[in-house]
Amino acid sequence: MAKKAAKRKPDAPADAGDDTVITALRLGSAALTPAMQAYFDKCMDRLGFVPNVLKAYAFDMPKLEAFVAMYNDLMLAPSGLSKLEREMIAVAVSSQNRCYYCLVAHGAAVRGLAEDAVLGELMAMNYRAARLDRRRRAMLDFAVKLTAEPWTIDDADRAALRQAGFSDRDIWDIAAVAGFFNMSNRVASATDMRPNSIYHGQNRA
Amino acid sequence: MAKKAAKRKPDAPADAGDDTVITALRLGSAALTPAMQAYFDKCMDRLGFVPNVLKAYAFDMPKLEAFVAMYNDLMLAPSGLSKLEREMIAVAVSSQNRCYYCLVAHGAAVRGLAEDAVLGELMAMNYRAARLDRRRRAMLDFAVKLTAEPWTIDDADRAALRQAGFSDRDIWDIAAVAGFFNMSNRVASATDMRPNSIYHGQNRA
Amino acid sequence: MAKKAAKRKPDAPADAGDDTVITALRLGSAALTPAMQAYFDKCMDRLGFVPNVLKAYAFDMPKLEAFVAMYNDLMLAPSGLSKLEREMIAVAVSSQNRCYYCLVAHGAAVRGLAEDAVLGELMAMNYRAARLDRRRRAMLDFAVKLTAEPWTIDDADRAALRQAGFSDRDIWDIAAVAGFFNMSNRVASATDMRPNSIYHGQNRA
Amino acid sequence: MAKKAAKRKPDAPADAGDDTVITALRLGSAALTPAMQAYFDKCMDRLGFVPNVLKAYAFDMPKLEAFVAMYNDLMLAPSGLSKLEREMIAVAVSSQNRCYYCLVAHGAAVRGLAEDAVLGELMAMNYRAARLDRRRRAMLDFAVKLTAEPWTIDDADRAALRQAGFSDRDIWDIAAVAGFFNMSNRVASATDMRPNSIYHGQNRA
Amino acid sequence: MAKKAAKRKPDAPADAGDDTVITALRLGSAALTPAMQAYFDKCMDRLGFVPNVLKAYAFDMPKLEAFVAMYNDLMLAPSGLSKLEREMIAVAVSSQNRCYYCLVAHGAAVRGLAEDAVLGELMAMNYRAARLDRRRRAMLDFAVKLTAEPWTIDDADRAALRQAGFSDRDIWDIAAVAGFFNMSNRVASATDMRPNSIYHGQNRA
Amino acid sequence: MAKKAAKRKPDAPADAGDDTVITALRLGSAALTPAMQAYFDKCMDRLGFVPNVLKAYAFDMPKLEAFVAMYNDLMLAPSGLSKLEREMIAVAVSSQNRCYYCLVAHGAAVRGLAEDAVLGELMAMNYRAARLDRRRRAMLDFAVKLTAEPWTIDDADRAALRQAGFSDRDIWDIAAVAGFFNMSNRVASATDMRPNSIYHGQNRA
């Protein structure tokens, strides 16, 4: 993979820079707290890299720690939603908001968790084109409506989730994950955040 | 104020229930951790009540703690944006998203911080009608565009903030506060979250 | 109230000016006709002030008289809709159009007619968050759809009103009130019309 | 024209009914007041027919009189805007709102006042395709923006009108005519109002 | 009709120029191939003029030939949709896209094929106001939804067409005609294409 | 790569079916004409497969031939736009319309022609995030505005293209390519067209 990447033409090194200049803002840097250093080390161990969003927040430790705590709780803690389902919400919401960073990073996650090279594409391009079961379609319909027109969400929308088998706690989790990516999409778009270039090739087959 | 509230007619107790049934979801309850108990106690001391959003999150301590940590960092930690400016962003974003909970709670905050009974109304109804200086108008134009069409944010939008006197760190903070309320608005709308009734009368004159 | 208003900080006299400079347009003035003088006198008697919208129209007597005649017929004449219901339509429509003048003035009217300090807020912020009976929800759904996408109104929309108990004459009145505020909202927004500052504190508890 | 209309095929008498069943609502009828009888007589004299919108309002004399008074003041009284310009605003606004009644009736008026069979079509289809001078383009840009997104109107929009040569009184008149048709469009759409069939053939060459 | 057109006032010859300067682009000209010469001759024979869209494409023979081949197949070849139905789709789609050229040219076609002077107006102004049978209403609902929000089309939309009596082949044809005019509308709008002035008076009674 | 593909889980064979069931419509089949047989053979030779869109149109030879003729002229014939630029327009337009088929097929084309694994992703996700030179940004801004709001295209939009160095013929080509994909996107969405699964892995590094 690395060898082929070297073939990229000199006039189009779009992603090379993405790993060194991560946002359009010049924000100083801060020393990582021990907890955050340990977290970055864990990223290196498990992923082989530190996701750029973490580097972007690392100019200020309280902001980084708050982001990491919320992210890990939402995406990794026990939930009635599988990790794949939470990543599917992440990508469908990011597609509605056309967020480059999140589509690249979480599209790779969907491909990996599903062991399906195509599902991440479907979420990024138009989740309605994916042949989903009723549960997942209802989940994404809610998340995307909540993204596009949150003011119209109503008892009928919650009832549709319950009819698709979701508990009230699941509804909270769908809302919270959708909400979180509505936040992250906007921080990424506001700062022109660039994803690590390694994501592009991950889990493609 | 509490006394006047008692004047409300028996057939229109819309807000009375808002303080007891806070969301449309039935989520168990959890014992407050010592840190969260201390935080709720501080709310009682300073505000006289615990904001309903905190009670809504209190079914799960990691979620509550992550929310509180991020909220307090964004809204209360040192920043180039004043606390009032951050609350103005909160309300202008919540107006774009037509979020009842956040408009009520943060509208009261703008009225209080500004010592201006009208400014909160202007933010909630149409920030463009407020006679703001150039800095605050640019700040809100960015926050609301980021809310409505995040995919269109561009170098030109960041340049407009710099020309209005904002540093790159300030731009981060505008984006982060706007992003946070895009999350909170959606959690509140998804769960039909109801604001404490006491907010309505606060700082009205 | 007037006394507390004096507490407003010198750098934020947003509403003080609202009572003296009412629009962004310089339009000469005209002598009130006897009928209009009597009407303004009646406003002073009953309300203690003349609503700024009337002062805004007072540069031309035929325009003022036509406005007053239509307004009074729609909002005060006998109808199957209560006065409160007509004011609820006024505010929900004005919320869809984000009209500062009308939200302030008619929000106060809803609070007063309902003797409910909260209902006006709900109409102004998001009528869908109000816990309305079926009749009123159907009425506002129709009025807001007619405001946002009038070209989509169909027999099915009229049928929904009839099923909620409205007569054909009631449907006319809903349409006419919603239509009227779609006019007024635009005249107010086009001219930057400012509401009397006294509205803000009215009927708050 | 009447003769040719008779050529229409029996299975497509769409407009024949338009002159007898004017709205989808069954509203009783009322005796015309002498003033309104005189007005209807004048319509018969000058136009050869009574516009259906007047018949639609004629179930209630105060409503009819208020409508007629406002209409005549706005569209016929002295103004810095020519009658043609006011009709151009009527049609451009009605096009934005896709109002069948108003496009038919006022499209015919533009064709007649302009003695230009095409200008009414351009207003109804897309005013931006008409080759207008700067004054009229600015006028319609304002009226259509005010129709589509009234909350975004700003000092800059008023300044653009002034730079195109309009006085503050002219700006009022543009706003008032645009506002009026935003009302009328919605009353017509809400009631499925049908235009007199004679309009279709008027001023076509 | 041609005689009456001569009555148009000298200061408003909007459409006169439409027959000589057809687009806002200066594109050279090309010699017509024999096939295209024959096609233009046939237009002259049958219509009395060459539609301006053909002249606009005639700067390049392969483009003209490809356009003509696709157009004739879609609009004239055997299909479960009548020619009138295909023209109704053309106009309803062009109305959604507010395309002046296509509304004028195909509005005339609907008037002619239906022998109904009004139906073309209804399609151009708001197809929902036409009193259509269920089949045609379903057909246009699909075509206009496909135009406005193609990403939301779903099995349920196809099922609605089948329930209205359309075969799968008919669904293809509805989609293909709607798609074609979504293309043509954009080429016309991008180039400011002007319709032949003769269309305006055609089939008016 | 092939080996990993075998790992795909049995319950997620989304793309396997995409090569056999190409649309949601059951349309008979037709014998390929010699010209079309030769074209399909050429596809097999050069690409190793026949693009599914061609198979979808192959139920009817005149439709297939018209599509192929227009496609090849637009995307392959000499033009002031490079083939890559035409494919960039295809993907940016398809992203605006969220068309799964076209994003997959033409995203692969951009990756291949650019020899840049990332550029196709950028076009599909949000072309504004790509770091394009002024020419290409202007080209895509025009194509996407033409897609989203064709009725607003104006002389100023054409002037912006000329200032970015485009000739009038180039403007035609931008419009024609953007128009074509507005057609294709809708045919694909209307029929639930599925891309060949091979596209997903093409040109990824």
Coordinates of N, CA and C in Angstrom, one line a residue, chain E residues 14-181:
Chain E
A14 N -39.3 42.0 -25.9 CA -38.5 40.9 -25.2 C -38.4 39.7 -26.0
D15 N -39.5 39.3 -26.6 CA -39.5 38.0 -27.3 C -38.9 38.1 -28.7
A16 N -39.0 39.3 -29.3 CA -38.5 39.4 -30.7 C -37.0 38.9 -30.7
G17 N -36.2 39.4 -29.8 CA -34.8 39.0 -29.7 C -34.7 37.5 -29.4
D18 N -35.7 37.0 -28.8 CA -35.6 35.6 -28.4 C -35.4 34.6 -29.6
D19 N -35.9 35.1 -30.7 CA -35.7 34.3 -31.9 C -34.4 34.5 -32.6
T20 N -33.6 35.5 -32.2 CA -32.4 35.7 -32.9 C -31.2 35.5 -32.1
V21 N -31.2 35.9 -30.8 CA -30.1 35.6 -29.9 C -30.7 34.6 -28.9
I22 N -30.2 33.4 -29.1 CA -30.9 32.3 -28.4 C -30.3 31.9 -27.1
T23 N -29.0 32.1 -26.9 CA -28.4 31.9 -25.6 C -27.4 33.0 -25.3
A24 N -26.9 33.0 -24.1 CA -26.0 34.0 -23.6 C -24.5 33.6 -24.0
L25 N -24.4 32.4 -24.7 CA -23.0 32.0 -25.0 C -22.8 32.2 -26.5
R26 N -21.6 32.6 -26.9 CA -21.2 32.7 -28.3 C -20.5 31.4 -28.7
L27 N -21.2 30.6 -29.4 CA -20.6 29.3 -29.8 C -20.7 29.4 -31.3
G28 N -19.6 29.1 -32.0 CA -19.6 29.1 -33.4 C -20.7 28.4 -34.0
S29 N -20.8 28.2 -35.3 CA -21.8 27.4 -35.9 C -21.2 26.3 -36.7
A30 N -22.0 25.2 -37.0 CA -21.5 24.1 -37.7 C -22.5 23.8 -38.9
A31 N -22.0 23.3 -39.9 CA -22.8 22.9 -41.0 C -23.7 21.7 -40.6
L32 N -25.0 21.8 -40.9 CA -25.9 20.7 -40.5 C -25.5 19.4 -41.3
T33 N -25.5 18.3 -40.6 CA -25.4 17.0 -41.4 C -26.6 16.8 -42.2
P34 N -26.6 16.0 -43.2 CA -27.8 15.7 -43.9 C -29.0 15.3 -43.0
A35 N -28.7 14.4 -42.1 CA -29.8 14.0 -41.2 C -30.4 15.1 -40.4
M36 N -29.5 16.0 -39.9 CA -30.0 17.1 -39.2 C -30.7 18.2 -40.1
Q37 N -30.2 18.3 -41.3 CA -30.8 19.2 -42.2 C -32.3 18.7 -42.5
A38 N -32.4 17.4 -42.7 CA -33.7 16.8 -42.9 C -34.6 17.1 -41.7
Y39 N -34.0 16.9 -40.5 CA -34.8 17.1 -39.3 C -35.3 18.6 -39.2
F40 N -34.4 19.5 -39.4 CA -34.8 20.9 -39.4 C -35.9 21.2 -40.4
D41 N -35.7 20.6 -41.6 CA -36.7 20.8 -42.7 C -38.1 20.3 -42.2
K42 N -38.0 19.1 -41.5 CA -39.3 18.5 -41.0 C -39.9 19.5 -40.0
C43 N -39.1 20.1 -39.1 CA -39.7 21.0 -38.2 C -40.4 22.2 -38.9
M44 N -39.7 22.7 -39.9 CA -40.3 23.8 -40.7 C -41.6 23.4 -41.3
D45 N -41.6 22.2 -41.9 CA -42.9 21.7 -42.5 C -44.0 21.6 -41.4
R46 N -43.7 20.9 -40.3 CA -44.8 20.6 -39.4 C -45.1 21.7 -38.4
L47 N -44.0 22.4 -38.0 CA -44.3 23.4 -36.9 C -44.3 24.8 -37.5
G48 N -43.6 25.0 -38.6 CA -43.4 26.3 -39.2 C -42.2 27.1 -38.6
F49 N -41.4 26.4 -37.8 CA -40.2 27.0 -37.2 C -39.3 25.9 -36.7
V50 N -38.1 26.2 -36.4 CA -37.2 25.3 -35.8 C -37.1 25.7 -34.3
P51 N -37.4 24.8 -33.4 CA -37.3 25.1 -32.0 C -35.9 25.6 -31.6
N52 N -35.9 26.7 -30.8 CA -34.6 27.3 -30.5 C -33.6 26.3 -29.8
V53 N -34.1 25.4 -29.1 CA -33.2 24.5 -28.4 C -32.3 23.7 -29.5
L54 N -32.9 23.4 -30.6 CA -32.2 22.7 -31.6 C -31.1 23.7 -32.2
K55 N -31.5 24.9 -32.4 CA -30.5 25.9 -32.9 C -29.4 26.0 -31.9
A56 N -29.7 26.0 -30.7 CA -28.7 26.2 -29.6 C -27.7 25.0 -29.7
Y57 N -28.1 23.8 -29.9 CA -27.2 22.7 -30.0 C -26.5 22.6 -31.3
A58 N -26.9 23.4 -32.3 CA -26.4 23.1 -33.7 C -25.0 23.6 -33.9
F59 N -24.3 24.1 -32.8 CA -22.9 24.5 -33.0 C -22.0 23.2 -33.1
D60 N -22.6 22.0 -32.9 CA -21.8 20.8 -32.8 C -22.7 19.6 -33.2
M61 N -22.4 19.0 -34.3 CA -23.4 18.0 -34.8 C -23.5 16.8 -33.9
P62 N -22.4 16.2 -33.4 CA -22.7 15.1 -32.5 C -23.6 15.4 -31.3
K63 N -23.4 16.6 -30.7 CA -24.2 17.0 -29.6 C -25.7 17.1 -30.1
L64 N -25.9 17.8 -31.2 CA -27.3 17.9 -31.7 C -27.9 16.6 -32.0
E65 N -27.1 15.7 -32.6 CA -27.7 14.4 -33.0 C -28.0 13.6 -31.7
A66 N -27.2 13.6 -30.7 CA -27.4 12.9 -29.5 C -28.7 13.4 -28.8
F67 N -28.8 14.7 -28.8 CA -30.0 15.3 -28.1 C -31.2 14.9 -28.9
V68 N -31.2 15.1 -30.2 CA -32.4 14.8 -31.0 C -32.8 13.3 -30.8
A69 N -31.8 12.4 -30.8 CA -32.1 11.0 -30.7 C -32.8 10.7 -29.4
M70 N -32.2 11.2 -28.3 CA -32.8 10.9 -27.0 C -34.2 11.6 -26.9
Y71 N -34.3 12.8 -27.3 CA -35.6 13.5 -27.2 C -36.7 12.8 -27.9
N72 N -36.4 12.4 -29.2 CA -37.4 11.8 -30.0 C -37.8 10.4 -29.4
D73 N -36.8 9.7 -28.9 CA -37.1 8.4 -28.3 C -38.1 8.6 -27.1
L74 N -37.7 9.5 -26.2 CA -38.4 9.7 -25.0 C -39.8 10.2 -25.2
M75 N -39.9 11.2 -26.1 CA -41.2 11.9 -26.2 C -42.1 11.4 -27.2
L76 N -41.6 10.7 -28.2 CA -42.4 10.3 -29.4 C -42.5 8.8 -29.6
A77 N -41.6 8.0 -29.1 CA -41.6 6.6 -29.3 C -42.8 6.0 -28.5
P78 N -43.2 4.7 -28.9 CA -44.3 4.1 -28.2 C -44.0 3.9 -26.7
S79 N -45.0 4.1 -25.9 CA -44.8 4.1 -24.5 C -46.1 3.9 -23.8
G80 N -46.2 3.3 -22.6 CA -47.4 3.2 -21.9 C -47.9 4.6 -21.5
L81 N -47.1 5.6 -21.6 CA -47.5 7.0 -21.3 C -47.9 7.6 -22.6
S82 N -49.0 8.3 -22.6 CA -49.4 9.1 -23.8 C -48.4 10.2 -24.0
K83 N -48.4 10.8 -25.2 CA -47.6 11.9 -25.5 C -48.0 13.1 -24.6
L84 N -49.3 13.3 -24.3 CA -49.7 14.3 -23.4 C -49.1 14.1 -22.0
E85 N -49.2 12.9 -21.6 CA -48.6 12.6 -20.2 C -47.1 12.9 -20.1
R86 N -46.4 12.6 -21.2 CA -45.0 12.9 -21.2 C -44.8 14.4 -21.2
E87 N -45.6 15.1 -21.9 CA -45.4 16.6 -21.9 C -45.9 17.2 -20.5
M88 N -46.8 16.5 -19.9 CA -47.2 17.0 -18.6 C -46.0 16.8 -17.6
I89 N -45.4 15.7 -17.7 CA -44.2 15.5 -16.8 C -43.1 16.6 -17.2
A90 N -42.9 16.8 -18.4 CA -41.9 17.9 -18.8 C -42.2 19.2 -18.2
V91 N -43.5 19.6 -18.2 CA -43.8 20.9 -17.6 C -43.8 20.9 -16.1
A92 N -44.3 19.9 -15.5 CA -44.3 19.9 -14.0 C -42.8 19.9 -13.5
V93 N -42.0 19.1 -14.1 CA -40.5 19.1 -13.8 C -39.9 20.5 -14.0
S94 N -40.2 21.1 -15.1 CA -39.7 22.4 -15.5 C -40.2 23.5 -14.5
S95 N -41.4 23.3 -14.0 CA -42.0 24.2 -13.0 C -41.2 24.1 -11.7
Q96 N -40.9 22.9 -11.3 CA -40.1 22.7 -10.1 C -38.8 23.4 -10.2
N97 N -38.2 23.3 -11.4 CA -36.9 23.9 -11.7 C -37.0 25.4 -12.2
R98 N -38.2 25.9 -12.4 CA -38.4 27.2 -12.8 C -37.6 27.6 -14.1
C99 N -37.8 26.7 -15.1 CA -37.0 26.9 -16.3 C -37.9 27.6 -17.4
Y100 N -37.5 28.8 -17.7 CA -38.3 29.6 -18.6 C -38.5 28.9 -20.0
Y101 N -37.4 28.5 -20.6 CA -37.4 27.9 -21.9 C -38.4 26.8 -22.0
C102 N -38.2 25.8 -21.1 CA -39.0 24.6 -21.1 C -40.5 24.8 -20.7
L103 N -40.7 25.7 -19.8 CA -42.1 26.0 -19.5 C -42.9 26.6 -20.7
V104 N -42.2 27.5 -21.4 CA -42.9 28.1 -22.6 C -43.1 27.1 -23.7
A105 N -42.0 26.3 -24.0 CA -42.1 25.4 -25.2 C -43.1 24.3 -24.9
H106 N -42.9 23.7 -23.7 CA -43.7 22.5 -23.4 C -45.1 22.8 -22.8
G107 N -45.2 24.0 -22.2 CA -46.5 24.5 -21.9 C -47.4 24.5 -23.1
A108 N -46.9 25.1 -24.2 CA -47.6 25.1 -25.4 C -48.0 23.7 -25.9
A109 N -47.1 22.8 -25.7 CA -47.3 21.4 -26.2 C -48.5 20.8 -25.4
V110 N -48.5 21.0 -24.1 CA -49.6 20.5 -23.3 C -50.9 21.1 -23.7
R111 N -50.9 22.4 -23.9 CA -52.2 23.0 -24.4 C -52.6 22.4 -25.7
G112 N -51.7 22.2 -26.6 CA -52.1 21.6 -27.9 C -52.5 20.2 -27.8
L113 N -51.8 19.3 -27.2 CA -52.1 17.9 -27.1 C -53.4 17.7 -26.3
A114 N -53.6 18.5 -25.3 CA -54.8 18.3 -24.5 C -56.0 19.0 -25.1
E115 N -55.7 19.9 -26.1 CA -56.8 20.8 -26.6 C -57.5 21.5 -25.4
D116 N -56.6 21.9 -24.5 CA -57.1 22.5 -23.3 C -56.2 23.7 -23.0
A117 N -56.7 24.9 -23.1 CA -55.9 26.1 -23.0 C -55.4 26.3 -21.6
V118 N -56.0 25.6 -20.7 CA -55.7 25.8 -19.3 C -54.7 24.8 -18.7
L119 N -54.7 23.6 -19.2 CA -53.9 22.6 -18.5 C -52.4 22.9 -18.5
G120 N -52.0 23.5 -19.6 CA -50.5 23.8 -19.6 C -50.2 24.9 -18.5
E121 N -51.1 25.8 -18.3 CA -50.9 26.8 -17.2 C -50.9 26.1 -15.9
L122 N -51.8 25.2 -15.7 CA -51.8 24.5 -14.4 C -50.5 23.7 -14.2
M123 N -50.0 23.0 -15.2 CA -48.7 22.3 -15.0 C -47.6 23.3 -14.7
A124 N -47.6 24.4 -15.4 CA -46.5 25.4 -15.2 C -46.6 26.1 -13.9
M125 N -47.8 26.3 -13.4 CA -47.9 27.1 -12.1 C -47.9 26.2 -10.9
N126 N -48.7 25.2 -10.9 CA -48.7 24.3 -9.7 C -49.5 23.1 -10.1
Y127 N -48.9 22.0 -10.4 CA -49.7 20.8 -10.9 C -50.7 20.3 -9.9
R128 N -50.4 20.6 -8.6 CA -51.3 20.2 -7.5 C -52.7 20.8 -7.6
A129 N -52.7 22.0 -8.3 CA -54.0 22.7 -8.4 C -54.9 22.1 -9.5
A130 N -54.3 21.3 -10.4 CA -55.1 20.7 -11.5 C -55.9 19.5 -10.9
R131 N -57.1 19.4 -11.5 CA -58.0 18.3 -11.0 C -57.7 17.1 -11.8
L132 N -56.7 16.4 -11.4 CA -56.2 15.2 -12.2 C -56.8 13.9 -11.6
D133 N -56.9 12.9 -12.5 CA -57.3 11.6 -12.0 C -56.1 11.1 -11.2
R134 N -56.3 10.0 -10.5 CA -55.3 9.4 -9.6 C -54.0 9.0 -10.3
R135 N -54.2 8.4 -11.5 CA -53.0 8.0 -12.3 C -52.1 9.2 -12.5
R136 N -52.7 10.3 -13.1 CA -51.8 11.4 -13.4 C -51.3 12.1 -12.2
R137 N -52.0 12.2 -11.2 CA -51.5 12.8 -10.0 C -50.3 12.0 -9.4
A138 N -50.5 10.7 -9.4 CA -49.4 9.8 -8.9 C -48.1 10.0 -9.8
M139 N -48.4 10.0 -11.1 CA -47.3 10.2 -12.0 C -46.5 11.5 -11.8
L140 N -47.2 12.6 -11.6 CA -46.6 13.8 -11.4 C -46.0 14.0 -10.0
D141 N -46.6 13.4 -9.0 CA -46.0 13.4 -7.7 C -44.7 12.7 -7.7
F142 N -44.6 11.6 -8.4 CA -43.3 10.9 -8.5 C -42.3 11.7 -9.2
A143 N -42.7 12.3 -10.3 CA -41.7 13.0 -11.2 C -41.2 14.3 -10.4
V144 N -42.1 14.9 -9.7 CA -41.6 16.1 -9.0 C -40.8 15.8 -7.8
K145 N -41.2 14.8 -7.0 CA -40.3 14.3 -5.9 C -38.9 13.9 -6.4
L146 N -38.9 13.2 -7.5 CA -37.7 12.8 -8.1 C -36.8 14.0 -8.5
T147 N -37.5 15.1 -8.9 CA -36.8 16.3 -9.3 C -36.3 17.0 -8.1
A148 N -37.1 17.1 -7.0 CA -36.7 18.0 -5.9 C -35.8 17.2 -4.9
E149 N -36.0 16.0 -4.7 CA -35.3 15.2 -3.7 C -35.0 13.8 -4.2
P150 N -34.2 13.6 -5.2 CA -34.1 12.3 -5.8 C -33.6 11.3 -4.8
W151 N -32.8 11.7 -3.8 CA -32.2 10.8 -2.9 C -33.3 10.1 -1.9
T152 N -34.5 10.6 -1.9 CA -35.5 10.1 -1.0 C -36.4 9.0 -1.7
I153 N -36.2 8.8 -3.0 CA -37.1 7.9 -3.7 C -36.8 6.5 -3.2
D154 N -37.9 5.7 -3.1 CA -37.8 4.5 -2.3 C -38.8 3.5 -2.9
D155 N -38.7 2.3 -2.4 CA -39.7 1.3 -2.9 C -41.1 1.7 -2.7
A156 N -41.4 2.5 -1.6 CA -42.7 2.9 -1.4 C -43.2 3.9 -2.6
D157 N -42.3 4.6 -3.1 CA -42.7 5.5 -4.2 C -43.0 4.7 -5.5
R158 N -42.2 3.7 -5.7 CA -42.4 2.8 -6.9 C -43.7 2.1 -6.7
A159 N -44.0 1.6 -5.4 CA -45.2 0.9 -5.2 C -46.4 1.8 -5.4
A160 N -46.3 3.1 -5.1 CA -47.4 4.0 -5.3 C -47.8 4.1 -6.8
L161 N -46.7 4.1 -7.6 CA -47.0 4.1 -9.1 C -47.6 2.8 -9.5
R162 N -47.2 1.7 -9.0 CA -47.8 0.4 -9.4 C -49.2 0.4 -9.0
Q163 N -49.5 0.9 -7.8 CA -50.9 0.9 -7.4 C -51.8 1.8 -8.2
A164 N -51.2 2.8 -8.8 CA -52.0 3.7 -9.7 C -52.1 3.1 -11.1
G165 N -51.6 1.9 -11.3 CA -51.8 1.2 -12.6 C -50.6 1.2 -13.5
F166 N -49.5 1.8 -13.1 CA -48.3 1.8 -14.0 C -47.5 0.5 -13.9
S167 N -47.0 0.1 -15.1 CA -46.1 -1.1 -15.2 C -44.7 -0.6 -14.9
D168 N -43.8 -1.6 -14.7 CA -42.4 -1.3 -14.4 C -41.8 -0.5 -15.6
R169 N -42.2 -0.9 -16.8 CA -41.7 -0.1 -18.0 C -42.3 1.3 -17.9
D170 N -43.5 1.5 -17.5 CA -44.0 2.9 -17.4 C -43.2 3.6 -16.4
I171 N -42.8 3.0 -15.3 CA -42.0 3.7 -14.3 C -40.7 4.1 -14.8
W172 N -40.1 3.2 -15.6 CA -38.9 3.7 -16.3 C -39.1 4.9 -17.1
D173 N -40.2 4.9 -17.9 CA -40.5 6.0 -18.8 C -40.7 7.3 -18.0
I174 N -41.5 7.2 -16.9 CA -41.7 8.4 -16.1 C -40.3 8.9 -15.6
A175 N -39.5 8.0 -15.1 CA -38.2 8.4 -14.6 C -37.3 9.0 -15.7
A176 N -37.4 8.4 -16.9 CA -36.5 8.9 -18.0 C -36.9 10.2 -18.5
V177 N -38.2 10.5 -18.6 CA -38.7 11.8 -19.0 C -38.4 12.8 -18.0
A178 N -38.7 12.5 -16.7 CA -38.4 13.5 -15.7 C -36.9 13.7 -15.6
G179 N -36.1 12.7 -15.8 CA -34.6 12.9 -15.8 C -34.2 13.8 -16.9
F180 N -34.7 13.5 -18.1 CA -34.3 14.3 -19.3 C -34.6 15.8 -19.1
F181 N -35.7 16.1 -18.5 CA -36.0 17.5 -18.4 C -35.2 18.1 -17.2

